[in-house]
Short mmCIF file of C-alpha atoms and ligand atoms in Angstrom, two decimals:
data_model
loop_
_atom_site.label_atom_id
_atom_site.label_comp_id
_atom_site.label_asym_id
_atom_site.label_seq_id
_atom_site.Cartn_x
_atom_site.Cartn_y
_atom_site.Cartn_z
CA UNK A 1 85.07 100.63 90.18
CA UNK A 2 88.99 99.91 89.44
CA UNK A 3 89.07 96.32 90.72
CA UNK A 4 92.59 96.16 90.07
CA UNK A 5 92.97 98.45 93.10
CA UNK A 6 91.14 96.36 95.76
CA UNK A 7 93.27 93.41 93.91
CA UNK A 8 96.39 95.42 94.86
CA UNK A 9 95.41 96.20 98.19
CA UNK A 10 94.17 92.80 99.30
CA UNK A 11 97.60 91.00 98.17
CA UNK A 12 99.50 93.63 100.12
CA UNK A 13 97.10 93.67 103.20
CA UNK A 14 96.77 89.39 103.21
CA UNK A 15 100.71 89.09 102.53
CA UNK A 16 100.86 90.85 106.41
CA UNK A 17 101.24 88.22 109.21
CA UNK A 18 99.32 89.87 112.06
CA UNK A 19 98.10 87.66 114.30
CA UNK A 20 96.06 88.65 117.37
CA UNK A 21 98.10 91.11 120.04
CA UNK A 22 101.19 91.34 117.16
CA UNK A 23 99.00 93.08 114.38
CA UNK A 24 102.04 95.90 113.83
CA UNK A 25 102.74 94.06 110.06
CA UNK A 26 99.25 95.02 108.73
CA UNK A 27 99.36 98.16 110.67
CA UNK A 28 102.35 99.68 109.03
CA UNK A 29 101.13 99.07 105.29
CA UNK A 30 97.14 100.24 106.31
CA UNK A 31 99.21 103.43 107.93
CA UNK A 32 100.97 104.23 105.05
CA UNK A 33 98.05 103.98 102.65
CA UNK A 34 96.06 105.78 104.50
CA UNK A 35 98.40 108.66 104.64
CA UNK A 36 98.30 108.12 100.58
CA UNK A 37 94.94 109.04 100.80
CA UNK A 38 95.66 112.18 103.05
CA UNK A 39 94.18 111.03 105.96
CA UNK A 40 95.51 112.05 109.29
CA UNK A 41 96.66 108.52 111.21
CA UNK A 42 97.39 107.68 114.72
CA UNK A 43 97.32 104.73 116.83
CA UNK A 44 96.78 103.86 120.50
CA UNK A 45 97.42 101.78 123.72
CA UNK A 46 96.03 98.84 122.38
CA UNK A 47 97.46 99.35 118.94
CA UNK A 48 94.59 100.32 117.00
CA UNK A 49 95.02 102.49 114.09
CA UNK A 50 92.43 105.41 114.00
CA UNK A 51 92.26 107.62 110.59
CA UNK A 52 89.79 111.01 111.40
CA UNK A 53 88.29 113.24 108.75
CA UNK A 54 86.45 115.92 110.46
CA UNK A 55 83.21 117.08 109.51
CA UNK A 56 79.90 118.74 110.94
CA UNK A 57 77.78 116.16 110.76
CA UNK A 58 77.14 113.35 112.25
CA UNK A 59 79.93 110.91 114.15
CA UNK A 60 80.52 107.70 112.49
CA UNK A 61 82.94 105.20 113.17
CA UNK A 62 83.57 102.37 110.56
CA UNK A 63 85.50 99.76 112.10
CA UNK A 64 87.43 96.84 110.31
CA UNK A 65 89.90 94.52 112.39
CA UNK A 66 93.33 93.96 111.59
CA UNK A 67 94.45 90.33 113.54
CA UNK A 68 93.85 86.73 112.29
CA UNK A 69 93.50 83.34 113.53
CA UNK A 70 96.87 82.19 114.92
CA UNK A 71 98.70 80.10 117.08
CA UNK A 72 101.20 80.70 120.15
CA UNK A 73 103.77 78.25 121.06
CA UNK A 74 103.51 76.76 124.83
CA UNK A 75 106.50 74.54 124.95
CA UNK A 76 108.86 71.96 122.77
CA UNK A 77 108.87 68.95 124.03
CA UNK A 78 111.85 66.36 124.13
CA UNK A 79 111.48 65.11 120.63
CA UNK A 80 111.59 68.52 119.43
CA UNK A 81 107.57 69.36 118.65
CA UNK A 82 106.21 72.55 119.56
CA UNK A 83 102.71 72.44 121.82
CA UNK A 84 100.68 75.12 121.06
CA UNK A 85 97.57 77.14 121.92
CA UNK A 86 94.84 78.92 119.72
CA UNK A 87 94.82 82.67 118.67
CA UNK A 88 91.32 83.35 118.19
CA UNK A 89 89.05 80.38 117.01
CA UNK A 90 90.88 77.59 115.41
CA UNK A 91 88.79 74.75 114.33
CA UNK A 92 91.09 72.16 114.95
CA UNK A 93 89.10 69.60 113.04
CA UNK A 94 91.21 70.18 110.00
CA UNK A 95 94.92 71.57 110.77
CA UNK A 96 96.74 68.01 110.12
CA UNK A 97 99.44 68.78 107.58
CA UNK A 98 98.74 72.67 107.69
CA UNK A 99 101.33 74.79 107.29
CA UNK A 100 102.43 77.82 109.97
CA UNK A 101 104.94 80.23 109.91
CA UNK A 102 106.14 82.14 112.59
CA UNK A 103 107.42 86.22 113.15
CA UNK A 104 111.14 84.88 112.48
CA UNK A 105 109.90 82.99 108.74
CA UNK A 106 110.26 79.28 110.60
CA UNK A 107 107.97 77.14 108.95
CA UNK A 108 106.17 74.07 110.79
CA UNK A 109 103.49 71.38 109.56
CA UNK A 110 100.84 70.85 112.23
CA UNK A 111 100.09 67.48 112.95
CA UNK A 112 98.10 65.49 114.99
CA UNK A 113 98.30 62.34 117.46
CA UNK A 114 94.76 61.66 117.64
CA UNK A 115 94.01 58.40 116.82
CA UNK A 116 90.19 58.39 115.25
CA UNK A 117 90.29 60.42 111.83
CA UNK A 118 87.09 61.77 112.27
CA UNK A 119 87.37 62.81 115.84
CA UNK A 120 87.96 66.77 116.30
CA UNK A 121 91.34 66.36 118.06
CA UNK A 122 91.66 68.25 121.20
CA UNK A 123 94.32 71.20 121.01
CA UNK A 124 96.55 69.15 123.61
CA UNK A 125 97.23 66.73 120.94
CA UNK A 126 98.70 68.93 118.52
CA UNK A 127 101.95 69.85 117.95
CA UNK A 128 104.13 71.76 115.10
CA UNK A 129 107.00 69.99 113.84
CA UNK A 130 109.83 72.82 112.44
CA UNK A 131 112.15 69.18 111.72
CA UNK A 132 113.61 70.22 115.35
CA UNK A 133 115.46 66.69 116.34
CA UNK A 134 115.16 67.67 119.81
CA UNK A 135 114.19 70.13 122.42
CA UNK A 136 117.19 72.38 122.47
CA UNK A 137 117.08 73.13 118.57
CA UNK A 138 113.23 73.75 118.76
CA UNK A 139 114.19 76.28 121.46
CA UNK A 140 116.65 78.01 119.02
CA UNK A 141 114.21 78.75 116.59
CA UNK A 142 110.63 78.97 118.24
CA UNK A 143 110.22 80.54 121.89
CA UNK A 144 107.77 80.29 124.35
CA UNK A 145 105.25 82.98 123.61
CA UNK A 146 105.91 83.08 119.97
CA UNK A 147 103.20 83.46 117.56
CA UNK A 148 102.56 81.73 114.03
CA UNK A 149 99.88 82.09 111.54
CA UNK A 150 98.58 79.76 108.11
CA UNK A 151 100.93 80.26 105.53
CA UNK A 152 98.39 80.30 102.87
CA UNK A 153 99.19 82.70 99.91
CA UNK A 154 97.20 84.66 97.43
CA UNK A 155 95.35 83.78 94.86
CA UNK A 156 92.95 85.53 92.35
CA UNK A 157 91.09 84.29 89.23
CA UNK A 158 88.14 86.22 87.54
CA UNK A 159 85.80 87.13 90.48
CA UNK A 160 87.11 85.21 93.12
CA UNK A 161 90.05 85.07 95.78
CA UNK A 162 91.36 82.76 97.85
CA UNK A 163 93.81 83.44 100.88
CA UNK A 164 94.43 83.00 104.87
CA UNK A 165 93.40 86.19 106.63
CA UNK A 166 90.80 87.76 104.11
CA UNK A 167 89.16 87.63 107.88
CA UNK A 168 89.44 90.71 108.10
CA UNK A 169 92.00 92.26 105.77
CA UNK A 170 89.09 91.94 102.72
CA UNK A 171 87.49 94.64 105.65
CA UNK A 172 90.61 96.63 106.02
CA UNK A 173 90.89 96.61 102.19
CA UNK A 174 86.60 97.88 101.96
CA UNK A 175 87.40 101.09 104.16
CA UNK A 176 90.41 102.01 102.77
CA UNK A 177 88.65 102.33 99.54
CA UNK A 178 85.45 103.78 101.15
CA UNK A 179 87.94 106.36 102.37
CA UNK A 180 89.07 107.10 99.03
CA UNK A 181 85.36 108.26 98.20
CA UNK A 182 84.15 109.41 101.95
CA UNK A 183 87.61 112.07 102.09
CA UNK A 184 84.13 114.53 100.61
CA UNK A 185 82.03 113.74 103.43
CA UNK A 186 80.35 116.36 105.76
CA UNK A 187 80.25 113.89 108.03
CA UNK A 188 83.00 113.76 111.37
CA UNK A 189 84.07 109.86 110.20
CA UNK A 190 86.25 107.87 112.61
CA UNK A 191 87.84 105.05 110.61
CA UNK A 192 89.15 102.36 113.15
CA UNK A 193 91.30 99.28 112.22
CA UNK A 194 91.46 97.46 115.33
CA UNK A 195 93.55 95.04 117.03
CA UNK A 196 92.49 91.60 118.59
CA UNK A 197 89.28 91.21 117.67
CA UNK A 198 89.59 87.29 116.83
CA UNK A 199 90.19 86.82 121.09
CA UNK A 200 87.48 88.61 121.94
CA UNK A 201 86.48 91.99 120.25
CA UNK A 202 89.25 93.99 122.44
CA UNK A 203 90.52 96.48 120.57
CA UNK A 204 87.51 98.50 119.26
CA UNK A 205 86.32 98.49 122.43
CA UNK A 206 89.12 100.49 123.36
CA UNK A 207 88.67 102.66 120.65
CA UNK A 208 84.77 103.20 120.36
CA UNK A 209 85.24 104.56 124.05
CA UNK A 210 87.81 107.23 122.85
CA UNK A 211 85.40 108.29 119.78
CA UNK A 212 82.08 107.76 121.28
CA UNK A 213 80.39 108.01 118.10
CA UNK A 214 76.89 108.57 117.31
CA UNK A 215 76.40 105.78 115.27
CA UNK A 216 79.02 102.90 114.31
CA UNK A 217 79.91 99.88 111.66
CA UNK A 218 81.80 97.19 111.41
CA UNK A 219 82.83 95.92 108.00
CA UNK A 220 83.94 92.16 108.79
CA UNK A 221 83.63 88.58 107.11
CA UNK A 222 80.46 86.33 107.76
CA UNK A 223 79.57 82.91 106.74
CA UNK A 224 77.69 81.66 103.80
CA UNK A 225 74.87 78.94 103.68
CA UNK A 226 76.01 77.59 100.01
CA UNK A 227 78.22 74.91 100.25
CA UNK A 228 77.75 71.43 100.45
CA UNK A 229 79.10 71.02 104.01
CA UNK A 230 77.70 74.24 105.58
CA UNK A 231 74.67 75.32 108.20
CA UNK A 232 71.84 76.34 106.49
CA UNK A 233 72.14 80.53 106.26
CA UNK A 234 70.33 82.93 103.43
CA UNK A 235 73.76 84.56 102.79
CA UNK A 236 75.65 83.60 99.16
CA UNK A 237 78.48 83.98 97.78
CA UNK A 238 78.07 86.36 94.91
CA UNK A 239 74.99 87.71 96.44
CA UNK A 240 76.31 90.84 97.37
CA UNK A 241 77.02 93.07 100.21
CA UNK A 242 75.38 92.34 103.73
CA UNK A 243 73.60 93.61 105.96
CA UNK A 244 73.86 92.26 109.67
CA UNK A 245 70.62 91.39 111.69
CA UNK A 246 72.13 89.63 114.42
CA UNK A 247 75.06 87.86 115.32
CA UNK A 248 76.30 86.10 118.73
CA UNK A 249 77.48 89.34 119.84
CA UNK A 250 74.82 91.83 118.69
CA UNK A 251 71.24 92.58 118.13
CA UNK A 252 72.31 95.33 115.22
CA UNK A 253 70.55 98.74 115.87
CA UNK A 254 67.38 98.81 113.95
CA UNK A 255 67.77 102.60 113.03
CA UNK A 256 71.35 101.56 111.39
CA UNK A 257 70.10 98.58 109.79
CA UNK A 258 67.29 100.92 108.03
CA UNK A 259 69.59 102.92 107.20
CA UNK A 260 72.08 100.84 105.59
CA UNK A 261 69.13 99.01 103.59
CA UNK A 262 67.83 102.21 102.50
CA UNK A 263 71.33 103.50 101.57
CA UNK A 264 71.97 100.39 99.37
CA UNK A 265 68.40 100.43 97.64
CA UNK A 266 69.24 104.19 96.75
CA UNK A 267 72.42 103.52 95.44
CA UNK A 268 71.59 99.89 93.65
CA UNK A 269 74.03 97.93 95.49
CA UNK A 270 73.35 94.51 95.69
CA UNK A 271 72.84 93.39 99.29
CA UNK A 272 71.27 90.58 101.31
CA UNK A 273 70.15 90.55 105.19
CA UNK A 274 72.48 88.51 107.35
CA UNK A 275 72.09 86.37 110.55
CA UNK A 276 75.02 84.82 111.75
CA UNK A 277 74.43 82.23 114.09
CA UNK A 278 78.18 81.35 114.83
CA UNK A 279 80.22 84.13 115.73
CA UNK A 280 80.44 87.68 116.68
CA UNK A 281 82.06 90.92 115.39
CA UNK A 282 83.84 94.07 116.46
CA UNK A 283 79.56 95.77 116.17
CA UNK A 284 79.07 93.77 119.40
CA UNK A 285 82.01 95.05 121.68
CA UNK A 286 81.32 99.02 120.04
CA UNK A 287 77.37 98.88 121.04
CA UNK A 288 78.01 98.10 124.59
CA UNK A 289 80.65 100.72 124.89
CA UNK A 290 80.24 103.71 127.03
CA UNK A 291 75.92 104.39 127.45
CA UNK A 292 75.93 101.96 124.57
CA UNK A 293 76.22 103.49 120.96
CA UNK A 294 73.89 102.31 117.66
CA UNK A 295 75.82 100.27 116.03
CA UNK A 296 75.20 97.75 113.03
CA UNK A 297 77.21 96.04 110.55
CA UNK A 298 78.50 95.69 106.74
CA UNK A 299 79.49 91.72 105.83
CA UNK A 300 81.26 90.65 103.57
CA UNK A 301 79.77 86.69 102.06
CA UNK A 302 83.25 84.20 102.93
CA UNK A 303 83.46 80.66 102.96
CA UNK A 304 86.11 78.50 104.58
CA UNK A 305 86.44 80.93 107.41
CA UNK A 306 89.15 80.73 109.77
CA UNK A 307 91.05 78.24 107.22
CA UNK A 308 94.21 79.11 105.49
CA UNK A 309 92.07 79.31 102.01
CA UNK A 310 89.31 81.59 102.79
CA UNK A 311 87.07 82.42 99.47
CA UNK A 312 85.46 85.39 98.78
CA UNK A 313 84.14 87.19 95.65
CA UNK A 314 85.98 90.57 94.39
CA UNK A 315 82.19 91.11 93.04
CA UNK A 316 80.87 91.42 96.77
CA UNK A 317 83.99 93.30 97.85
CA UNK A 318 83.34 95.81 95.65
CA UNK A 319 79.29 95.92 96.75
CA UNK A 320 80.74 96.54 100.15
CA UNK A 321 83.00 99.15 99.18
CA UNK A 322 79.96 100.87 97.39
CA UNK A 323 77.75 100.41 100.24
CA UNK A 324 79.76 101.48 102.97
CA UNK A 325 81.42 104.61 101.26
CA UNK A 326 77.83 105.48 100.76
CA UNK A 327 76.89 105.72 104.49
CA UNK A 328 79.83 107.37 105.27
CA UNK A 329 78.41 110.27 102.40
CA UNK A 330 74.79 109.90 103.85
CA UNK A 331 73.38 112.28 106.33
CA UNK A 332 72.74 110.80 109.44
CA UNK A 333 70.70 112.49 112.00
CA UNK A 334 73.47 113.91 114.98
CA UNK A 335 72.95 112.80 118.78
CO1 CO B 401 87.34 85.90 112.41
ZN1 ZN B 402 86.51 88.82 111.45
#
């Protein structure tokens, strides 16, 4: 496997601010490199960029989304802060001092006016301080409906990496080089990077309803149980690919979830079963689409989730990208 590739692509795809409902920065660069790769690329209503390689076989769709966590400005107020709402699922607990940057490249430091430190601070008493000194000159530079996202940048030593949106660019990154390997398949493969899943799986909804596939998976981020200050959960870092049980969203077809364990037994990928308490994934909105479609999930281990420093291992990337260019060579039985 040439590491240095996935390296490549997960600067380029991370280095995208695409927060939820404005994901056209990551959408341009996973365009063009999937054209690289000879695929045929469109996108749709919602924005979701849909790769096909016909085949006779079977109809897959392998799904990764393309938004992260943000924020959206609400108002300034007098003094010049900007009040804000959450993109997706901010844990406010820890945003003091953060830093955001907006579509324009104005930078702000979030801060907070709640008074007990270890109180989660409700959203309300947020703000963003840009060093406005009043209302008018926040106005100039951040409007109303504007969006922002961690400015967190990459980083990569030995096995791991550290940036913002690995959730789910370090997906993005696992199809496009599945792709590379599944351009051979007999198989009619759908490849999906949607839009908005972080406010409520939207966009692959949208799109498993065009495809209607036989059989579907998501390739997104899910926690770990392995650091000092997590919930207990038999998923590691360095442990591999996963394979999803369960999540909030999704019992995971059992047929796809034998699959996928049999695929990555063949092949000697490392892998370990997943159940994410916390959470759901695009394999929840895809499964109740249409008469409902078998659908299951690859995960990729990542701690700090949601954070502007998400870790994950290039190790596990690369167990991913195995597992889930397999299935896309496998034969799958046709509906
Ligand atoms: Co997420
Ligand atoms: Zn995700």
């Amino acid at each position: 496997m040439r590491s240095e590739e996935t390296i490549r692509l997960l600067k380029l795809l991370t280095e995208a601010d695409s927060p939820s409902g404005r994901e056209g920065g990551a959408a341009s660069v996973i365009k063009r490199e999937a054209e690289k790769l000879g695929y045929d690329v469109r996108s749709d209503a919602m924005g979701n960029i849909i790769a096909h390689k016909p085949g006779e076989g079977a109809k897959l769709m392998l799904d990764a989304h393309m938004d992260e966590i943000g924020i959206i400005a609400s108002f300034a107020d007098e003094n010049g802060f900007i009040r804000f709402g959450a993109v997706g699922g901010l844990c406010t607990r820890d945003l003091a001092g953060r830093r955001v940057r907006f579509g324009n490249g104005t930078i702000g430091v979030i801060g907070s006016e709640e008074e007990e430190f270890n109180k989660k601070p409700r959203i309300s008493k947020l703000y963003i301080d840009i060093g406005a000194k009043d209302r008018a000159a926040a106005e100039k530079a951040v409007k109303t409906g504007d969006t922002a996202v961690f400015d967190g940048g990459f980083y990569s030593n030995g096995d791991i990496v550290i940036s913002k949106a690995l959730d789910d660019r370090a997906g993005c990154c696992i199809l496009l080089r599945a792709m590379e390997t599944a351009a051979k398949s007999e198989n009619d493969l759908y490849f999906v990077f949607s839009t908005q899943e972080e406010v409520g799986l939207r966009g692959a909804k949208t799109a498993a309803f065009s495809i209607m596939p036989d059989y579907a998976i998501a390739v997104d981020v899910t926690d770990t149980g392995d650091t000092p200050s997590c919930r207990p959960m038999d998923v590691k870092l360095g442990g591999g690919a996963a394979v999803k049980i369960m999540d909030s969203s999704v019992m995971c077809d059992v047929r796809v979830i034998a699959a996928l364990t049999d695929i990555a037994e063949r092949e000697g990928v490392r892998y370990q079963r997943e159940i994410m308490t916390d959470g759901g994934t695009d394999t929840g909105a895809i499964a109740l689409t249409g008469a409902g479609v078998r659908a299951g999930a690859v995960s990729l281990p990542l701690r700090y989730m949601h954070s502007p420093s998400e870790m994950a291992s290039i190790g596990d990337i690369e167990e991913c990208i195995k597992l889930t260019a397999a299935a896309c060579m496998a034969e799958w039985r046709k509906i």
